[in-house]
Amino acid sequence: MIIAQKLKEQNVAEYLLYMWQVEDLLRSVALDVDKLEDSYLSRFQLEGEQKAALRRWYDDLAEMMRSEGVAETGHLQICKNVLIWLDDLHARLMKSTKFPYYSAAYYKALPFIVELRQKSGTQNRSELENCFDALYGLMLLRLQGKPVSEETKKAMDSISTFIGMLSDYYKKEKEEGLDL
């Protein structure tokens, strides 16, 4: 909860990846927050209102997952909304001639995005969602201690740079606006 709030303000890309991880964490306990509290939340050693607030946050997310039909797969609407906002900003940045470095980062990542979409069969998703799927997959591989090929590292560096720039522009637009 606290981490999510900070990430949403500071780095929307990391926020989205974090929220996907929270969704998977809740799925790992079948959306049972009592189990989550026993196996995970108790590690935080929070007391009183902080503990209650954290539990409420996970309870609310679990209920949202149930009501939105994403208990087993998919993403919460709050996560989908972030992707929609990012897709919109991406389109506006690409139409503008004022952000050549952003366009260059996108075109550098594009061959990897195309390859990713072909391999995964997810052409029906936005390019950005494909990028986030790849970043999340890489994060999971690293958490599991699995090796990552040099080719994958190269692709992910390019995608990561592109998404990082988009995240920076998102923050700048929220804080002070962008002259597109």
N, CA, C and O of each residue as an XYZ file, in Angstrom:
720
protein
N       0.828     -1.177      0.000
C       0.000      0.000      0.000
C       0.878      1.247      0.000
O       0.724      2.121     -0.852
N       1.775      1.322      0.935
C       2.677      2.475      1.035
C       3.602      2.495     -0.170
O       3.841      3.549     -0.759
N       4.116      1.340     -0.532
C       5.002      1.231     -1.686
C       4.245      1.623     -2.951
O       4.762      2.368     -3.783
N       3.026      1.122     -3.092
C       2.226      1.428     -4.278
C       1.986      2.928     -4.402
O       2.094      3.482     -5.496
N       1.668      3.580     -3.313
C       1.415      5.021     -3.347
C       2.662      5.785     -3.791
O       2.582      6.684     -4.628
N       3.804      5.423     -3.228
C       5.055      6.100     -3.593
C       5.411      5.858     -5.051
O       5.796      6.782     -5.768
N       5.278      4.598     -5.485
C       5.620      4.276     -6.865
C       4.702      4.983     -7.852
O       5.155      5.441     -8.900
N       3.420      5.075     -7.528
C       2.485      5.736     -8.441
C       2.869      7.193     -8.651
O       2.693      7.733     -9.743
N       3.389      7.825     -7.617
C       3.811      9.219     -7.715
C       5.164      9.361     -8.413
O       5.380     10.315     -9.161
N       6.073      8.415     -8.170
C       7.450      8.569     -8.629
C       7.762      7.876     -9.947
O       8.504      8.411    -10.771
N       7.190      6.671    -10.155
C       7.527      5.902    -11.350
C       6.350      5.000    -11.708
O       6.203      3.913    -11.150
N       5.528      5.446    -12.627
C       4.294      4.741    -12.964
C       4.569      3.344    -13.535
O       3.762      2.434    -13.345
N       5.685      3.169    -14.222
C       6.016      1.848    -14.762
C       6.284      0.865    -13.627
O       5.787     -0.260    -13.644
N       7.059      1.288    -12.658
C       7.326      0.417    -11.510
C       6.053      0.174    -10.708
O       5.863     -0.913    -10.162
N       5.188      1.168    -10.634
C       3.897      1.007     -9.961
C       3.085     -0.093    -10.632
O       2.540     -0.967     -9.957
N       3.005     -0.052    -11.946
C       2.222     -1.048    -12.664
C       2.783     -2.452    -12.455
O       2.025     -3.390    -12.213
N       4.086     -2.602    -12.547
C       4.716     -3.907    -12.317
C       4.493     -4.374    -10.879
O       4.262     -5.558    -10.633
N       4.565     -3.448     -9.943
C       4.314     -3.776     -8.539
C       2.874     -4.263     -8.346
O       2.635     -5.246     -7.645
N       1.936     -3.581     -8.962
C       0.534     -3.972     -8.813
C       0.273     -5.335     -9.437
O      -0.523     -6.112     -8.910
N       0.930     -5.636    -10.550
C       0.795     -6.965    -11.132
C       1.349     -8.019    -10.170
O       0.803     -9.116    -10.054
N       2.427     -7.673     -9.488
C       3.005     -8.593     -8.511
C       2.036     -8.785     -7.341
O       1.889     -9.900     -6.842
N       1.385     -7.731     -6.908
C       0.393     -7.825     -5.825
C      -0.774     -8.704     -6.260
O      -1.263     -9.520     -5.479
N      -1.220     -8.542     -7.500
C      -2.292     -9.406     -8.011
C      -1.874    -10.874     -7.926
O      -2.642    -11.719     -7.467
N      -0.652    -11.169     -8.372
C      -0.171    -12.552     -8.317
C       0.002    -13.029     -6.881
O      -0.253    -14.197     -6.585
N       0.428    -12.150     -5.993
C       0.555    -12.499     -4.584
C      -0.809    -12.889     -4.013
O      -0.927    -13.890     -3.307
N      -1.820    -12.108     -4.315
C      -3.174    -12.432     -3.856
C      -3.678    -13.729     -4.482
O      -4.344    -14.521     -3.815
N      -3.370    -13.949     -5.740
C      -3.765    -15.207     -6.386
C      -3.085    -16.409     -5.730
O      -3.665    -17.492     -5.656
N      -1.864    -16.216     -5.260
C      -1.122    -17.332     -4.658
C      -1.773    -17.839     -3.376
O      -1.498    -18.957     -2.941
N      -2.637    -17.022     -2.768
C      -3.368    -17.433     -1.565
C      -4.861    -17.491     -1.843
O      -5.671    -17.407     -0.919
N      -5.231    -17.633     -3.114
C      -6.629    -17.727     -3.539
C      -7.466    -16.561     -3.011
O      -8.623    -16.739     -2.629
N      -6.871    -15.370     -2.993
C      -7.518    -14.124     -2.545
C      -7.942    -14.175     -1.077
O      -8.812    -13.416     -0.650
N      -7.332    -15.063     -0.317
C      -7.635    -15.202      1.112
C      -6.644    -14.341      1.908
O      -5.489    -14.725      2.091
N      -7.099    -13.194      2.372
C      -6.216    -12.242      3.040
C      -5.774    -12.766      4.406
O      -4.719    -12.364      4.897
N      -6.553    -13.652      5.032
C      -6.094    -14.288      6.279
C      -4.827    -15.094      6.018
O      -3.865    -15.012      6.782
N      -4.828    -15.870      4.944
C      -3.630    -16.639      4.575
C      -2.471    -15.702      4.233
O      -1.324    -15.945      4.609
N      -2.792    -14.641      3.523
C      -1.761    -13.671      3.155
C      -1.155    -13.035      4.397
O       0.055    -12.822      4.467
N      -1.993    -12.736      5.367
C      -1.500    -12.136      6.606
C      -0.568    -13.098      7.337
O       0.479    -12.690      7.839
N      -0.946    -14.368      7.397
C      -0.114    -15.372      8.078
C       1.219    -15.583      7.375
O       2.257    -15.702      8.025
N       1.191    -15.628      6.038
C       2.389    -15.993      5.292
C       3.251    -14.813      4.854
O       4.430    -14.989      4.546
N       2.672    -13.605      4.824
C       3.413    -12.495      4.232
C       3.305    -11.198      5.037
O       4.322    -10.617      5.415
N       2.108    -10.756      5.294
C       1.918     -9.452      5.933
C       2.497     -9.390      7.341
O       2.920     -8.326      7.795
N       2.517    -10.515      8.026
C       3.054    -10.534      9.395
C       4.534    -10.162      9.438
O       5.038     -9.747     10.482
N       5.222    -10.305      8.328
C       6.646     -9.955      8.254
C       6.906     -8.460      8.433
O       8.003     -8.055      8.819
N       5.898     -7.650      8.150
C       6.083     -6.203      8.202
C       6.091     -5.651      9.617
O       6.492     -4.505      9.823
N       5.669     -6.419     10.575
C       5.663     -6.031     11.994
C       5.031     -4.657     12.206
O       5.584     -3.794     12.887
N       3.861     -4.482     11.604
C       3.112     -3.244     11.791
C       2.144     -3.412     12.944
O       1.765     -4.531     13.291
N       1.752     -2.315     13.529
C       0.826     -2.341     14.657
C      -0.333     -1.389     14.399
O      -0.245     -0.483     13.570
N      -1.404     -1.611     15.116
C      -2.522     -0.682     15.159
C      -3.092     -0.320     13.813
O      -3.398     -1.186     12.993
N      -3.234      0.986     13.596
C      -3.889      1.502     12.389
C      -3.111      1.170     11.116
O      -3.717      0.928     10.073
N      -1.784      1.156     11.184
C      -0.992      0.811     10.000
C      -1.284     -0.621      9.558
O      -1.465     -0.888      8.370
N      -1.328     -1.524     10.510
C      -1.613     -2.929     10.210
C      -3.029     -3.077      9.648
O      -3.248     -3.801      8.677
N      -3.976     -2.388     10.265
C      -5.369     -2.454      9.814
C      -5.516     -1.858      8.411
O      -6.255     -2.392      7.584
N      -4.819     -0.762      8.143
C      -4.897     -0.114      6.834
C      -4.312     -1.015      5.743
O      -4.864     -1.109      4.647
N      -3.203     -1.670      6.047
C      -2.582     -2.564      5.081
C      -3.505     -3.747      4.777
O      -3.682     -4.133      3.622
N      -4.074     -4.297      5.811
C      -5.003     -5.414      5.621
C      -6.213     -4.963      4.802
O      -6.640     -5.680      3.898
N      -6.764     -3.804      5.098
C      -7.915     -3.283      4.347
C      -7.567     -3.121      2.871
O      -8.370     -3.438      1.993
N      -6.351     -2.622      2.609
C      -5.922     -2.424      1.229
C      -5.918     -3.751      0.477
O      -6.450     -3.840     -0.630
N      -5.319     -4.783      1.073
C      -5.296     -6.098      0.430
C      -6.703     -6.682      0.344
O      -7.046     -7.302     -0.662
N      -7.512     -6.498      1.364
C      -8.910     -6.954      1.323
C      -9.646     -6.300      0.157
O     -10.343     -6.970     -0.606
N      -9.483     -4.990      0.030
C     -10.153     -4.249     -1.042
C      -9.695     -4.736     -2.413
O     -10.512     -4.908     -3.317
N      -8.401     -4.955     -2.567
C      -7.881     -5.447     -3.847
C      -8.419     -6.845     -4.153
O      -8.792     -7.134     -5.290
N      -8.458     -7.705     -3.149
C      -8.988     -9.057     -3.350
C     -10.455     -8.996     -3.772
O     -10.878     -9.731     -4.664
N     -11.222     -8.126     -3.136
C     -12.635     -7.983     -3.495
C     -12.777     -7.420     -4.913
O     -13.641     -7.859     -5.673
N     -11.942     -6.465     -5.261
C     -11.967     -5.923     -6.616
C     -11.638     -7.013     -7.638
O     -12.262     -7.082     -8.696
N     -10.673     -7.849     -7.326
C     -10.302     -8.932     -8.233
C     -11.468     -9.899     -8.424
O     -11.726    -10.356     -9.538
N     -12.163    -10.207     -7.342
C     -13.337    -11.077     -7.445
C     -14.417    -10.420     -8.309
O     -14.934    -11.032     -9.244
N     -14.744     -9.188     -7.989
C     -15.853     -8.519     -8.669
C     -15.539     -8.205    -10.135
O     -16.451     -8.136    -10.958
N     -14.268     -8.018    -10.465
C     -13.881     -7.728    -11.845
C     -13.568     -8.993    -12.645
O     -13.245     -8.918    -13.830
N     -13.666    -10.151    -11.995
C     -13.440    -11.408    -12.701
C     -11.994    -11.679    -13.057
O     -11.715    -12.339    -14.058
N     -11.067    -11.178    -12.250
C      -9.643    -11.416    -12.521
C      -8.987    -12.187    -11.369
O      -7.805    -12.004    -11.080
N      -9.757    -13.034    -10.733
C      -9.236    -13.813     -9.610
C      -8.151    -14.792    -10.053
O      -7.243    -15.102     -9.282
N      -8.243    -15.276    -11.285
C      -7.267    -16.258    -11.759
C      -6.291    -15.694    -12.782
O      -5.107    -16.029    -12.765
N      -6.777    -14.849    -13.662
C      -5.915    -14.226    -14.672
C      -6.442    -12.835    -14.988
O      -7.575    -12.488    -14.655
N      -5.604    -12.058    -15.629
C      -6.000    -10.711    -16.022
C      -5.551     -9.682    -15.008
O      -4.854     -9.989    -14.041
N      -5.971     -8.448    -15.257
C      -5.527     -7.350    -14.409
C      -6.701     -6.486    -13.979
O      -7.703     -6.355    -14.682
N      -6.541     -5.909    -12.809
C      -7.542     -5.002    -12.270
C      -7.743     -3.803    -13.199
O      -6.842     -3.418    -13.945
N      -8.935     -3.229    -13.136
C      -9.235     -2.060    -13.961
C      -8.301     -0.903    -13.631
O      -7.942     -0.130    -14.520
N      -7.902     -0.771    -12.370
C      -6.982      0.315    -12.023
C      -5.659      0.162    -12.772
O      -5.035      1.159    -13.136
N      -5.231     -1.069    -13.002
C      -4.006     -1.314    -13.772
C      -4.254     -1.071    -15.256
O      -3.409     -0.509    -15.953
N      -5.414     -1.496    -15.728
C      -5.755     -1.267    -17.132
C      -5.829      0.229    -17.423
O      -5.423      0.683    -18.492
N      -6.350      0.986    -16.466
C      -6.444      2.439    -16.655
C      -5.062      3.069    -16.810
O      -4.870      3.966    -17.631
N      -4.112      2.599    -16.024
C      -2.740      3.113    -16.142
C      -2.203      2.838    -17.545
O      -1.582      3.707    -18.157
N      -2.442      1.635    -18.048
C      -1.998      1.311    -19.411
C      -2.694      2.189    -20.447
O      -2.070      2.613    -21.419
N      -3.967      2.461    -20.247
C      -4.696      3.336    -21.175
C      -4.071      4.727    -21.182
O      -3.844      5.307    -22.244
N      -3.793      5.261    -19.986
C      -3.166      6.582    -19.894
C      -1.799      6.593    -20.566
O      -1.449      7.532    -21.281
N      -1.033      5.529    -20.324
C       0.295      5.453    -20.933
C       0.202      5.310    -22.451
O       0.980      5.927    -23.179
N      -0.742      4.504    -22.933
C      -0.945      4.372    -24.382
C      -1.289      5.720    -25.005
O      -0.784      6.071    -26.071
N      -2.148      6.464    -24.331
C      -2.540      7.780    -24.824
C      -1.338      8.730    -24.859
O      -1.115      9.421    -25.852
N      -0.578      8.756    -23.781
C       0.599      9.621    -23.734
C       1.609      9.200    -24.801
O       2.190     10.051    -25.474
N       1.815      7.916    -24.955
C       2.743      7.406    -25.974
C       2.325      7.908    -27.360
O       3.159      8.390    -28.126
N       1.042      7.792    -27.674
C       0.557      8.231    -28.986
C       0.795      9.731    -29.177
O       1.204     10.163    -30.255
N       0.542     10.514    -28.144
C       0.741     11.960    -28.254
C       2.225     12.314    -28.387
O       2.584     13.215    -29.146
N       3.081     11.609    -27.652
C       4.521     11.856    -27.762
C       5.029     11.505    -29.160
O       5.872     12.209    -29.716
N       4.515     10.421    -29.716
C       4.961     10.002    -31.048
C       4.487     10.963    -32.139
O       5.164     11.123    -33.154
N       3.349     11.595    -31.945
C       2.838     12.558    -32.933
C       3.589     13.885    -32.876
O       3.643     14.623    -33.860
N       4.159     14.174    -31.726
C       4.852     15.442    -31.540
C       6.268     15.377    -32.108
O       6.918     14.331    -32.083
N       6.720     16.493    -32.610
C       8.102     16.569    -33.103
C       9.047     17.084    -32.005
O      10.244     17.248    -32.240
N       8.507     17.334    -30.823
C       9.291     17.930    -29.739
C      10.037     16.903    -28.876
O      10.760     17.280    -27.954
N       9.867     15.620    -29.168
C      10.468     14.598    -28.318
C      11.223     13.564    -29.155
O      10.868     12.386    -29.162
N      12.272     14.012    -29.864
C      12.989     13.095    -30.760
C      13.695     11.958    -30.018
O      13.817     10.862    -30.564
N      14.158     12.190    -28.798
C      14.841     11.122    -28.055
C      13.863     10.027    -27.661
O      14.209      8.845    -27.639
N      12.642     10.434    -27.351
C      11.613      9.441    -27.027
C      11.299      8.598    -28.267
O      11.237      7.371    -28.193
N      11.105      9.266    -29.398
C      10.827      8.542    -30.642
C      11.970      7.592    -30.984
O      11.739      6.464    -31.420
N      13.193      8.050    -30.786
C      14.355      7.210    -31.072
C      14.380      5.982    -30.165
O      14.686      4.880    -30.620
N      14.059      6.167    -28.888
C      14.024      5.033    -27.950
C      12.941      4.040    -28.361
O      13.141      2.828    -28.286
N      11.797      4.558    -28.793
C      10.713      3.680    -29.245
C      11.153      2.885    -30.473
O      10.983      1.666    -30.515
N      11.715      3.565    -31.470
C      12.104      2.868    -32.698
C      13.262      1.890    -32.461
O      13.396      0.899    -33.179
N      14.080      2.165    -31.475
C      15.142      1.213    -31.123
C      14.538     -0.049    -30.495
O      15.023     -1.156    -30.725
N      13.479      0.130    -29.704
C      12.821     -1.009    -29.049
C      11.848     -1.731    -29.971
O      11.525     -2.895    -29.733
N      11.384     -1.072    -31.002
C      10.326     -1.617    -31.856
C      10.619     -3.006    -32.432
O       9.731     -3.858    -32.386
N      11.799     -3.281    -32.965
C      12.028     -4.645    -33.480
C      11.850     -5.717    -32.402
O      11.359     -6.811    -32.676
N      12.251     -5.391    -31.186
C      12.096     -6.348    -30.093
C      10.620     -6.505    -29.716
O      10.166     -7.601    -29.385
N       9.884     -5.399    -29.770
C       8.450     -5.435    -29.469
C       7.721     -6.283    -30.508
O       6.866     -7.097    -30.161
N       8.058     -6.092    -31.770
C       7.437     -6.861    -32.859
C       7.729     -8.346    -32.671
O       6.834     -9.183    -32.782
N       8.980     -8.660    -32.389
C       9.364    -10.061    -32.177
C       8.622    -10.654    -30.979
O       8.156    -11.793    -31.029
N       8.519     -9.891    -29.933
C       7.812    -10.319    -28.728
C       6.353    -10.618    -29.037
O       5.818    -11.637    -28.601
N       5.720     -9.747    -29.773
C       4.310     -9.916    -30.129
C       4.109    -11.159    -30.991
O       3.128    -11.883    -30.823
N       5.032    -11.403    -31.906
C       4.926    -12.579    -32.774
C       5.111    -13.867    -31.983
O       4.357    -14.825    -32.157
N       6.120    -13.885    -31.111
C       6.402    -15.095    -30.334
C       5.298    -15.413    -29.339
O       4.977    -16.580    -29.112
N       4.716    -14.374    -28.744
C       3.717    -14.595    -27.695
C       2.295    -14.685    -28.242
O       1.376    -15.088    -27.529
N       2.114    -14.309    -29.508
C       0.776    -14.340    -30.088
C      -0.171    -13.338    -29.451
O      -1.374    -13.580    -29.353
N       0.381    -12.208    -29.018
C      -0.432    -11.205    -28.318
C      -0.555     -9.916    -29.129
O      -0.459     -8.816    -28.584
N      -0.768    -10.063    -30.430
C      -0.915     -8.877    -31.267
C      -2.195     -8.115    -30.945
O      -2.341     -6.960    -31.345
N      -3.119     -8.740    -30.232
C      -4.369     -8.068    -29.878
C      -4.192     -7.116    -28.691
O      -5.106     -6.356    -28.369
N      -3.049     -7.150    -28.054
C      -2.763     -6.232    -26.950
C      -1.973     -5.044    -27.484
O      -1.397     -5.094    -28.570
N      -1.962     -3.977    -26.693
C      -1.167     -2.818    -27.103
C       0.319     -3.157    -27.008
O       0.723     -4.058    -26.273
N       1.113     -2.418    -27.762
C       2.557     -2.612    -27.699
C       3.068     -2.387    -26.279
O       3.960     -3.096    -25.813
N       2.500     -1.403    -25.601
C       2.948     -1.123    -24.233
C       2.641     -2.283    -23.300
O       3.463     -2.635    -22.455
N       1.472     -2.873    -23.446
C       1.157     -4.019    -22.587
C       2.129     -5.161    -22.855
O       2.547     -5.853    -21.927
N       2.490     -5.361    -24.125
C       3.503     -6.368    -24.443
C       4.832     -6.054    -23.763
O       5.509     -6.949    -23.258
N       5.197     -4.772    -23.755
C       6.440     -4.367    -23.090
C       6.367     -4.665    -21.598
O       7.314     -5.203    -21.024
N       5.264     -4.323    -20.979
C       5.118     -4.587    -19.541
C       5.070     -6.081    -19.253
O       5.613     -6.529    -18.243
N       4.432     -6.859    -20.121
C       4.446     -8.320    -19.956
C       5.887     -8.833    -19.955
O       6.261     -9.671    -19.135
N       6.682     -8.319    -20.884
C       8.080     -8.751    -20.982
C       8.876     -8.335    -19.750
O       9.650     -9.127    -19.212
N       8.690     -7.106    -19.305
C       9.401     -6.635    -18.116
C       9.003     -7.438    -16.885
O       9.846     -7.776    -16.054
N       7.714     -7.741    -16.775
C       7.241     -8.539    -15.638
C       7.819     -9.956    -15.711
O       8.245    -10.515    -14.700
N       7.828    -10.516    -16.897
C       8.405    -11.852    -17.067
C       9.879    -11.884    -16.697
O      10.341    -12.830    -16.059
N      10.617    -10.857    -17.093
C      12.030    -10.772    -16.736
C      12.199    -10.674    -15.224
O      13.077    -11.314    -14.645
N      11.354     -9.871    -14.594
C      11.412     -9.731    -13.142
C      11.183    -11.093    -12.463
O      11.880    -11.444    -11.511
N      10.210    -11.846    -12.959
C       9.934    -13.166    -12.389
C      11.112    -14.118    -12.588
O      11.466    -14.871    -11.681
N      11.715    -14.082    -13.771
C      12.888    -14.934    -14.016
C      14.013    -14.613    -13.030
O      14.649    -15.513    -12.482
N      14.244    -13.340    -12.818
C      15.315    -12.936    -11.902
C      14.990    -13.334    -10.462
O      15.874    -13.764     -9.721
N      13.730    -13.192    -10.069
C      13.325    -13.595     -8.713
C      13.512    -15.098     -8.500
O      13.813    -15.549     -7.395
N      13.328    -15.860     -9.574
C      13.493    -17.310     -9.497
C      14.937    -17.746     -9.688
O      15.251    -18.932     -9.591
N      15.811    -16.791     -9.959
C      17.221    -17.103    -10.153
C      17.508    -17.819    -11.456
O      18.526    -18.501    -11.575
N      16.636    -17.679    -12.427
C      16.821    -18.354    -13.709
C      17.699    -17.497    -14.622
O      17.684    -16.269    -14.534
N      18.456    -18.147    -15.490
C      19.351    -17.396    -16.383
C      18.574    -16.639    -17.451
O      17.480    -17.033    -17.854
N      19.171    -15.549    -17.890
C      18.603    -14.722    -18.952
C      19.658    -14.615    -20.043
O      20.799    -14.241    -19.774
N      19.275    -14.943    -21.273
C      20.238    -14.923    -22.381
C      20.676    -13.498    -22.683
O      19.988    -12.532    -22.350
N      21.833    -13.391    -23.319
C      22.347    -12.077    -23.721
C      21.395    -11.386    -24.700
O      21.208    -10.171    -24.640
N      20.802    -12.164    -25.593
C      19.848    -11.609    -26.558
C      18.633    -11.014    -25.830
O      18.157     -9.935    -26.181
N      18.145    -11.726    -24.822
C      17.011    -11.233    -24.048
C      17.403     -9.991    -23.260
O      16.630     -9.036    -23.182
N      18.595     -9.998    -22.676
C      19.067     -8.819    -21.930
C      19.127     -7.591    -22.835
O      18.721     -6.499    -22.438
N      19.633     -7.776    -24.049
C      19.733     -6.667    -25.000
C      18.341     -6.127    -25.327
O      18.124     -4.916    -25.333
N      17.415     -7.024    -25.593
C      16.047     -6.609    -25.911
C      15.404     -5.897    -24.724
O      14.746     -4.869    -24.884
N      15.600     -6.452    -23.546
C      14.967     -5.883    -22.357
C      15.585     -4.541    -21.973
O      14.894     -3.671    -21.444
N      16.878     -4.367    -22.234
C      17.505     -3.062    -21.987
C      16.861     -1.989    -22.858
O      16.589     -0.880    -22.397
N      16.624     -2.326    -24.102
C      16.019     -1.382    -25.027
C      14.573     -1.074    -24.632
O      14.161      0.085    -24.625
N      13.820     -2.102    -24.308
C      12.422     -1.915    -23.886
C      12.372     -1.151    -22.576
O      11.527     -0.273    -22.395
N      13.259     -1.477    -21.677
C      13.304     -0.816    -20.371
C      13.615      0.679    -20.505
O      13.015      1.510    -19.823
N      14.541      1.004    -21.378
C      14.880      2.415    -21.617
C      13.665      3.158    -22.166
O      13.340      4.254    -21.710
N      13.007      2.561    -23.136
C      11.813      3.163    -23.740
C      10.712      3.367    -22.699
O      10.140      4.454    -22.614
N      10.411      2.346    -21.917
C       9.352      2.441    -20.906
C       9.760      3.423    -19.804
O       8.913      4.137    -19.266
N      11.043      3.461    -19.469
C      11.528      4.419    -18.474
C      11.316      5.858    -18.925
O      10.916      6.713    -18.135
N      11.585      6.116    -20.192
C      11.360      7.471    -20.720
C       9.871      7.815    -20.694
O       9.491      8.928    -20.330
N       9.041      6.862    -21.080
C       7.596      7.093    -21.047
C       7.137      7.389    -19.629
O       6.319      8.282    -19.411
N       7.654      6.651    -18.678
C       7.307      6.857    -17.270
C       7.742      8.244    -16.798
O       7.014      8.914    -16.066
N       8.920      8.662    -17.216
C       9.401     10.004    -16.860
C       8.500     11.090    -17.447
O       8.184     12.069    -16.771
N       8.088     10.916    -18.702
C       7.192     11.897    -19.319
C       5.812     11.885    -18.658
O       5.169     12.928    -18.542
N       5.368     10.727    -18.235
C       4.085     10.625    -17.515
C       4.147     11.452    -16.234
O       3.234     12.221    -15.934
N       5.238     11.284    -15.480
C       5.404     12.038    -14.238
C       5.462     13.539    -14.522
O       4.825     14.338    -13.836
N       6.227     13.903    -15.535
C       6.353     15.315    -15.870
C       4.998     15.895    -16.285
O       4.654     17.013    -15.902
N       4.244     15.142    -17.058
C       2.923     15.630    -17.475
C       2.003     15.807    -16.272
O       1.263     16.787    -16.199
N       2.042     14.871    -15.332
C       1.191     14.968    -14.138
C       1.596     16.146    -13.259
O       0.737     16.812    -12.680
N       2.878     16.404    -13.157
C       3.370     17.446    -12.250
C       3.292     18.852    -12.834
O       2.898     19.800    -12.155
N       3.676     18.971    -14.107
C       3.752     20.321    -14.655
C       3.169     20.455    -16.060
O       3.092     21.555    -16.607
N       2.767     19.343    -16.629
C       2.225     19.378    -17.980
C       3.318     19.319    -19.023
O       4.441     19.768    -18.792
N       2.985     18.769    -20.157
C       3.918     18.690    -21.288
C       3.374     19.549    -22.419
O       2.172     19.568    -22.684
N       4.262     20.246    -23.065
C       3.867     21.042    -24.221
C       3.983     20.153    -25.447
O       5.019     20.116    -26.110
N       2.911     19.443    -25.735
C       2.912     18.535    -26.872
C       2.448     19.274    -28.097
O       2.373     18.691    -29.179
